[in-house]
Amino acid sequence: MEGKVYTGDDYKTKFNPRDYLKTYYAFDSGTVAENEILKFLLNNLFETFSPGGVGGDILIDVGTGPTIYQLLSACEAFREIIVSDYSDLNLREVDKWLKKEPGAYDWSPAVQYVCELEGDRSKWQEKEARLQRTVTRLLTCDVNQPRPLGSAQVPAVDCVLTLLALECACRDVDAYRAAIRSLVGLLKPGGHLVTSVALHLQNYMVGPSKFSGLPLEKETVEKALQEAGCQVLKSQYRPINYSEAYCINEGHYFVVARKGPGA
């Protein structure tokens, strides 16, 4: 229906992974705004997961979508990565890349970019193979539930990663705060939550379908983390927006927080 804004369960039927990837992750062949945002995220993730930074045994990515770019630096810092998403179609898209199936999305430009940050662009195929080995499980998640991973048995983890997900999944600020609390609950004491938010998000396009967003501010993100028992260790804001034809937002905010002992 023209003008309809999708949300909630619509992600299972109306969210086309390939349309999303072509719009926001075409990298150097894509639009300037989308490329700048992706590089902002890749640079921050590289710094976060570099030697001496955030690392450990297990990282879980919540709201993975159909993407793997967010795991390219993390796979050097963790023994095991678990990915999770609300949409089975998104998980299937990720699985195709992990298994190197025909028709899998080509992430090589992003992989080469991260390898260049690490010092050797030529090692991109080794990087892909490492990530494909490190991802061990693909789970269904719902951040609007008190147990976001449902009945899946997952030990307390060293890091929860969630990028550009909660502001799409949560209907209001109270739901966002509850989701942050649930994700912090997945962490070991002293574990890290790494998140990035498209601030003031109103809506975004996936092919012909418009999806709603939750307009968050920097202060709202920080307060939610602090109320959940986390200390903000690092934050970076950049006033970069998506192309207006695709998405209405104002700025991006990347945050690294650590769970306190009593949380």
mmCIF file of C-alpha atoms in Angstrom:
data_model
loop_
_atom_site.group_PDB
_atom_site.id
_atom_site.type_symbol
_atom_site.label_atom_id
_atom_site.label_comp_id
_atom_site.label_asym_id
_atom_site.label_seq_id
_atom_site.Cartn_x
_atom_site.Cartn_y
_atom_site.Cartn_z
ATOM 1 C CA MET A 1 0.000 0.000 0.000
ATOM 2 C CA GLU A 2 1.418 3.413 -0.974
ATOM 3 C CA GLY A 3 2.564 5.440 2.000
ATOM 4 C CA LYS A 4 2.422 2.554 4.468
ATOM 5 C CA VAL A 5 5.197 2.526 7.077
ATOM 6 C CA TYR A 6 6.303 -0.922 8.138
ATOM 7 C CA THR A 7 7.423 -2.062 11.580
ATOM 8 C CA GLY A 8 7.501 -5.079 13.925
ATOM 9 C CA ASP A 9 6.469 -8.335 12.277
ATOM 10 C CA ASP A 10 6.694 -6.669 8.854
ATOM 11 C CA TYR A 11 10.468 -7.233 9.017
ATOM 12 C CA LYS A 12 9.847 -10.938 8.420
ATOM 13 C CA THR A 13 8.023 -10.390 5.123
ATOM 14 C CA LYS A 14 8.616 -6.851 3.805
ATOM 15 C CA PHE A 15 12.336 -6.366 4.523
ATOM 16 C CA ASN A 16 14.243 -7.435 1.406
ATOM 17 C CA PRO A 17 17.891 -8.125 2.358
ATOM 18 C CA ARG A 18 19.217 -7.584 -1.168
ATOM 19 C CA ASP A 19 17.468 -4.216 -1.555
ATOM 20 C CA TYR A 20 18.936 -3.154 1.795
ATOM 21 C CA LEU A 21 22.463 -4.236 0.840
ATOM 22 C CA LYS A 22 22.352 -2.544 -2.566
ATOM 23 C CA THR A 23 21.146 0.721 -1.038
ATOM 24 C CA TYR A 24 23.383 1.064 2.008
ATOM 25 C CA TYR A 25 26.405 -1.209 1.405
ATOM 26 C CA ALA A 26 27.483 -0.821 -2.221
ATOM 27 C CA PHE A 27 30.703 0.734 -0.850
ATOM 28 C CA ASP A 28 32.840 2.524 -3.460
ATOM 29 C CA SER A 29 30.277 1.936 -6.195
ATOM 30 C CA GLY A 30 27.520 3.385 -4.010
ATOM 31 C CA THR A 31 26.494 6.889 -2.961
ATOM 32 C CA VAL A 32 28.892 9.170 -1.084
ATOM 33 C CA ALA A 33 26.781 9.537 2.080
ATOM 34 C CA GLU A 34 26.308 5.800 2.572
ATOM 35 C CA ASN A 35 30.021 5.162 1.962
ATOM 36 C CA GLU A 36 31.047 7.779 4.527
ATOM 37 C CA ILE A 37 28.794 6.210 7.164
ATOM 38 C CA LEU A 38 30.142 2.726 6.468
ATOM 39 C CA LYS A 39 33.734 3.968 6.723
ATOM 40 C CA PHE A 40 32.894 5.771 9.978
ATOM 41 C CA LEU A 41 31.650 2.461 11.392
ATOM 42 C CA LEU A 42 34.553 0.392 10.052
ATOM 43 C CA ASN A 43 37.122 2.854 11.434
ATOM 44 C CA ASN A 44 35.528 2.859 14.883
ATOM 45 C CA LEU A 45 35.228 -0.925 14.941
ATOM 46 C CA PHE A 46 38.878 -1.257 13.922
ATOM 47 C CA GLU A 47 39.943 1.017 16.789
ATOM 48 C CA THR A 48 37.628 -0.750 19.266
ATOM 49 C CA PHE A 49 38.791 -4.290 18.507
ATOM 50 C CA SER A 50 42.489 -3.567 17.894
ATOM 51 C CA PRO A 51 45.078 -5.350 20.096
ATOM 52 C CA GLY A 52 44.791 -4.047 23.657
ATOM 53 C CA GLY A 53 41.177 -3.050 23.095
ATOM 54 C CA VAL A 54 37.920 -4.939 23.484
ATOM 55 C CA GLY A 55 38.329 -8.718 23.098
ATOM 56 C CA GLY A 56 37.711 -12.085 24.734
ATOM 57 C CA ASP A 57 36.152 -15.463 24.117
ATOM 58 C CA ILE A 58 32.634 -14.817 22.800
ATOM 59 C CA LEU A 59 31.002 -11.871 21.016
ATOM 60 C CA ILE A 60 27.322 -11.857 20.112
ATOM 61 C CA ASP A 61 26.053 -9.528 17.412
ATOM 62 C CA VAL A 62 22.409 -8.589 18.011
ATOM 63 C CA GLY A 63 20.440 -7.360 15.016
ATOM 64 C CA THR A 64 23.023 -8.542 12.510
ATOM 65 C CA GLY A 65 20.743 -7.902 9.546
ATOM 66 C CA PRO A 66 22.077 -9.304 6.264
ATOM 67 C CA THR A 67 25.552 -7.789 6.889
ATOM 68 C CA ILE A 68 28.993 -8.977 8.029
ATOM 69 C CA TYR A 69 31.061 -5.748 7.813
ATOM 70 C CA GLN A 70 30.646 -5.153 11.563
ATOM 71 C CA LEU A 71 32.471 -8.416 12.350
ATOM 72 C CA LEU A 72 35.588 -7.914 10.226
ATOM 73 C CA SER A 73 37.693 -6.410 13.011
ATOM 74 C CA ALA A 74 35.980 -8.340 15.806
ATOM 75 C CA CYS A 75 36.970 -11.716 14.332
ATOM 76 C CA GLU A 76 40.588 -10.907 15.219
ATOM 77 C CA ALA A 77 39.711 -10.235 18.863
ATOM 78 C CA PHE A 78 37.302 -13.077 19.737
ATOM 79 C CA ARG A 79 37.507 -16.847 19.643
ATOM 80 C CA GLU A 80 33.842 -17.210 18.725
ATOM 81 C CA ILE A 81 31.167 -14.967 17.215
ATOM 82 C CA ILE A 82 27.415 -15.582 17.416
ATOM 83 C CA VAL A 83 25.150 -13.662 15.039
ATOM 84 C CA SER A 84 21.440 -13.063 15.624
ATOM 85 C CA ASP A 85 18.554 -11.364 13.888
ATOM 86 C CA TYR A 86 14.760 -11.112 13.979
ATOM 87 C CA SER A 87 14.439 -12.005 10.297
ATOM 88 C CA ASP A 88 15.144 -15.488 8.979
ATOM 89 C CA LEU A 89 15.720 -13.939 5.545
ATOM 90 C CA ASN A 90 18.565 -11.847 6.943
ATOM 91 C CA LEU A 91 20.123 -14.847 8.644
ATOM 92 C CA ARG A 92 19.873 -16.794 5.406
ATOM 93 C CA GLU A 93 21.710 -13.993 3.569
ATOM 94 C CA VAL A 94 24.527 -14.071 6.122
ATOM 95 C CA ASP A 95 24.674 -17.852 5.989
ATOM 96 C CA LYS A 96 25.108 -17.762 2.210
ATOM 97 C CA TRP A 97 28.218 -15.611 2.624
ATOM 98 C CA LEU A 98 29.585 -17.708 5.473
ATOM 99 C CA LYS A 99 29.241 -20.862 3.363
ATOM 100 C CA LYS A 100 30.560 -19.138 0.218
ATOM 101 C CA GLU A 101 27.457 -20.143 -1.707
ATOM 102 C CA PRO A 102 26.828 -18.952 -5.274
ATOM 103 C CA GLY A 103 25.064 -15.606 -5.286
ATOM 104 C CA ALA A 104 26.350 -14.562 -1.849
ATOM 105 C CA TYR A 105 26.819 -10.814 -1.453
ATOM 106 C CA ASP A 106 30.267 -9.511 -2.392
ATOM 107 C CA TRP A 107 31.774 -7.918 0.696
ATOM 108 C CA SER A 108 35.324 -7.822 -0.707
ATOM 109 C CA PRO A 109 35.564 -3.982 -1.002
ATOM 110 C CA ALA A 110 34.736 -3.601 2.709
ATOM 111 C CA VAL A 111 37.043 -6.493 3.642
ATOM 112 C CA GLN A 112 39.900 -4.907 1.680
ATOM 113 C CA TYR A 113 39.261 -1.559 3.372
ATOM 114 C CA VAL A 114 39.545 -3.137 6.835
ATOM 115 C CA CYS A 115 42.668 -5.068 5.829
ATOM 116 C CA GLU A 116 44.191 -1.772 4.696
ATOM 117 C CA LEU A 117 43.444 -0.316 8.137
ATOM 118 C CA GLU A 118 45.218 -3.351 9.614
ATOM 119 C CA GLY A 119 48.224 -2.781 7.378
ATOM 120 C CA ASP A 120 47.936 -5.251 4.508
ATOM 121 C CA ARG A 121 45.150 -4.923 1.956
ATOM 122 C CA SER A 122 46.321 -8.071 0.162
ATOM 123 C CA LYS A 123 45.236 -10.333 3.049
ATOM 124 C CA TRP A 124 41.519 -9.833 2.430
ATOM 125 C CA GLN A 125 40.863 -13.444 1.466
ATOM 126 C CA GLU A 126 42.526 -14.640 4.683
ATOM 127 C CA LYS A 127 40.318 -12.188 6.575
ATOM 128 C CA GLU A 128 37.170 -13.581 4.966
ATOM 129 C CA ALA A 129 38.218 -17.144 5.791
ATOM 130 C CA ARG A 130 38.939 -16.200 9.400
ATOM 131 C CA LEU A 131 35.519 -14.620 9.875
ATOM 132 C CA GLN A 132 33.817 -17.589 8.233
ATOM 133 C CA ARG A 133 35.570 -19.873 10.747
ATOM 134 C CA THR A 134 34.879 -17.651 13.756
ATOM 135 C CA VAL A 135 31.085 -17.350 13.342
ATOM 136 C CA THR A 136 29.770 -20.507 15.000
ATOM 137 C CA ARG A 137 26.014 -19.929 15.428
ATOM 138 C CA LEU A 138 23.144 -18.054 13.794
ATOM 139 C CA LEU A 139 20.251 -17.401 16.173
ATOM 140 C CA THR A 140 16.850 -15.744 16.025
ATOM 141 C CA CYS A 141 16.514 -12.748 18.352
ATOM 142 C CA ASP A 142 13.848 -10.277 19.422
ATOM 143 C CA VAL A 143 15.142 -7.289 21.374
ATOM 144 C CA ASN A 144 11.612 -6.429 22.505
ATOM 145 C CA GLN A 145 11.501 -9.576 24.644
ATOM 146 C CA PRO A 146 13.029 -9.853 28.154
ATOM 147 C CA ARG A 147 15.038 -12.831 26.841
ATOM 148 C CA PRO A 148 16.147 -11.522 23.437
ATOM 149 C CA LEU A 149 17.608 -14.890 22.394
ATOM 150 C CA GLY A 150 14.533 -16.841 23.474
ATOM 151 C CA SER A 151 15.293 -20.385 24.589
ATOM 152 C CA ALA A 152 18.755 -20.529 23.003
ATOM 153 C CA GLN A 153 21.432 -21.595 25.478
ATOM 154 C CA VAL A 154 24.198 -18.992 25.380
ATOM 155 C CA PRO A 155 26.785 -18.471 28.127
ATOM 156 C CA ALA A 156 27.482 -14.970 29.430
ATOM 157 C CA VAL A 157 29.544 -13.248 26.753
ATOM 158 C CA ASP A 158 32.470 -10.846 26.695
ATOM 159 C CA CYS A 159 30.915 -8.445 24.205
ATOM 160 C CA VAL A 160 27.507 -7.574 22.787
ATOM 161 C CA LEU A 161 27.631 -5.718 19.482
ATOM 162 C CA THR A 162 24.525 -4.009 18.100
ATOM 163 C CA LEU A 163 24.751 -1.526 15.250
ATOM 164 C CA LEU A 164 21.898 0.400 13.618
ATOM 165 C CA ALA A 165 19.390 -2.061 15.036
ATOM 166 C CA LEU A 166 17.634 -0.930 18.212
ATOM 167 C CA GLU A 167 16.441 2.376 16.755
ATOM 168 C CA CYS A 168 14.696 0.322 14.066
ATOM 169 C CA ALA A 169 13.283 -2.371 16.354
ATOM 170 C CA CYS A 170 12.079 -0.387 19.389
ATOM 171 C CA ARG A 171 8.778 1.484 19.244
ATOM 172 C CA ASP A 172 9.593 4.084 21.927
ATOM 173 C CA VAL A 173 12.273 5.188 24.377
ATOM 174 C CA ASP A 174 10.992 2.927 27.157
ATOM 175 C CA ALA A 175 11.300 -0.068 24.837
ATOM 176 C CA TYR A 176 14.808 1.068 23.876
ATOM 177 C CA ARG A 177 15.865 1.289 27.531
ATOM 178 C CA ALA A 178 14.404 -2.160 28.193
ATOM 179 C CA ALA A 179 16.266 -3.580 25.195
ATOM 180 C CA ILE A 180 19.563 -2.132 26.415
ATOM 181 C CA ARG A 181 18.977 -3.698 29.844
ATOM 182 C CA SER A 182 18.278 -7.075 28.236
ATOM 183 C CA LEU A 183 21.451 -6.902 26.141
ATOM 184 C CA VAL A 184 23.561 -5.889 29.129
ATOM 185 C CA GLY A 185 22.098 -8.957 30.849
ATOM 186 C CA LEU A 186 23.859 -11.136 28.259
ATOM 187 C CA LEU A 187 27.276 -9.821 29.351
ATOM 188 C CA LYS A 188 29.757 -11.096 31.883
ATOM 189 C CA PRO A 189 30.623 -8.548 34.593
ATOM 190 C CA GLY A 190 33.199 -6.286 32.992
ATOM 191 C CA GLY A 191 31.972 -7.205 29.503
ATOM 192 C CA HIS A 192 31.501 -4.583 26.812
ATOM 193 C CA LEU A 193 28.502 -3.353 24.875
ATOM 194 C CA VAL A 194 29.444 -1.746 21.563
ATOM 195 C CA THR A 195 26.703 0.110 19.713
ATOM 196 C CA SER A 196 26.161 2.643 16.966
ATOM 197 C CA VAL A 197 22.968 4.599 16.440
ATOM 198 C CA ALA A 198 21.561 6.606 13.545
ATOM 199 C CA LEU A 199 20.330 9.537 15.627
ATOM 200 C CA HIS A 200 16.949 11.212 15.151
ATOM 201 C CA LEU A 201 15.915 8.407 12.803
ATOM 202 C CA GLN A 202 12.425 8.955 11.391
ATOM 203 C CA ASN A 203 12.203 6.314 8.678
ATOM 204 C CA TYR A 204 14.265 4.524 6.040
ATOM 205 C CA MET A 205 13.676 2.831 2.717
ATOM 206 C CA VAL A 206 14.377 -0.784 1.781
ATOM 207 C CA GLY A 207 13.566 -0.981 -1.903
ATOM 208 C CA PRO A 208 9.985 0.294 -2.228
ATOM 209 C CA SER A 209 9.174 -0.344 1.451
ATOM 210 C CA LYS A 210 9.377 2.361 4.124
ATOM 211 C CA PHE A 211 10.260 1.269 7.680
ATOM 212 C CA SER A 212 9.769 3.341 10.825
ATOM 213 C CA GLY A 213 12.561 4.510 13.101
ATOM 214 C CA LEU A 214 12.884 5.732 16.669
ATOM 215 C CA PRO A 215 14.317 9.269 16.958
ATOM 216 C CA LEU A 216 17.046 8.927 19.614
ATOM 217 C CA GLU A 217 19.444 11.572 20.922
ATOM 218 C CA LYS A 218 22.998 11.103 22.204
ATOM 219 C CA GLU A 219 21.900 11.777 25.767
ATOM 220 C CA THR A 220 19.150 9.146 25.548
ATOM 221 C CA VAL A 221 21.657 6.501 24.421
ATOM 222 C CA GLU A 222 24.137 7.334 27.181
ATOM 223 C CA LYS A 223 21.464 7.466 29.883
ATOM 224 C CA ALA A 224 20.052 4.073 28.836
ATOM 225 C CA LEU A 225 23.516 2.517 29.114
ATOM 226 C CA GLN A 226 24.193 4.110 32.486
ATOM 227 C CA GLU A 227 20.801 3.073 33.876
ATOM 228 C CA ALA A 228 21.582 -0.487 32.770
ATOM 229 C CA GLY A 229 24.746 -0.460 34.892
ATOM 230 C CA CYS A 230 27.306 0.430 32.225
ATOM 231 C CA GLN A 231 30.088 2.980 32.164
ATOM 232 C CA VAL A 232 30.591 4.757 28.842
ATOM 233 C CA LEU A 233 34.264 4.370 27.921
ATOM 234 C CA LYS A 234 34.283 5.947 24.490
ATOM 235 C CA SER A 235 31.864 7.807 22.279
ATOM 236 C CA GLN A 236 32.178 9.443 18.915
ATOM 237 C CA TYR A 237 29.600 11.585 17.154
ATOM 238 C CA ARG A 238 29.718 12.589 13.506
ATOM 239 C CA PRO A 239 27.136 14.826 11.806
ATOM 240 C CA ILE A 240 26.775 12.511 8.813
ATOM 241 C CA ASN A 241 23.401 11.573 7.374
ATOM 242 C CA TYR A 242 22.125 9.056 4.868
ATOM 243 C CA SER A 243 20.916 10.257 1.464
ATOM 244 C CA GLU A 244 17.498 11.843 1.979
ATOM 245 C CA ALA A 245 15.992 9.643 -0.718
ATOM 246 C CA TYR A 246 16.771 6.597 1.437
ATOM 247 C CA CYS A 247 16.639 7.663 5.068
ATOM 248 C CA ILE A 248 15.774 10.597 7.334
ATOM 249 C CA ASN A 249 18.241 10.937 10.233
ATOM 250 C CA GLU A 250 20.570 13.467 11.846
ATOM 251 C CA GLY A 251 24.060 12.218 12.710
ATOM 252 C CA HIS A 252 25.649 8.974 13.866
ATOM 253 C CA TYR A 253 26.831 8.041 17.352
ATOM 254 C CA PHE A 254 29.256 5.212 18.170
ATOM 255 C CA VAL A 255 29.608 4.126 21.812
ATOM 256 C CA VAL A 256 31.683 1.595 23.762
ATOM 257 C CA ALA A 257 30.465 0.857 27.315
ATOM 258 C CA ARG A 258 31.535 -1.573 30.038
ATOM 259 C CA LYS A 259 29.226 -3.474 32.360
ATOM 260 C CA GLY A 260 29.812 -2.726 36.022
ATOM 261 C CA PRO A 261 30.221 -5.467 38.668
ATOM 262 C CA GLY A 262 26.794 -4.889 40.173
ATOM 263 C CA ALA A 263 24.804 -4.706 36.928
#
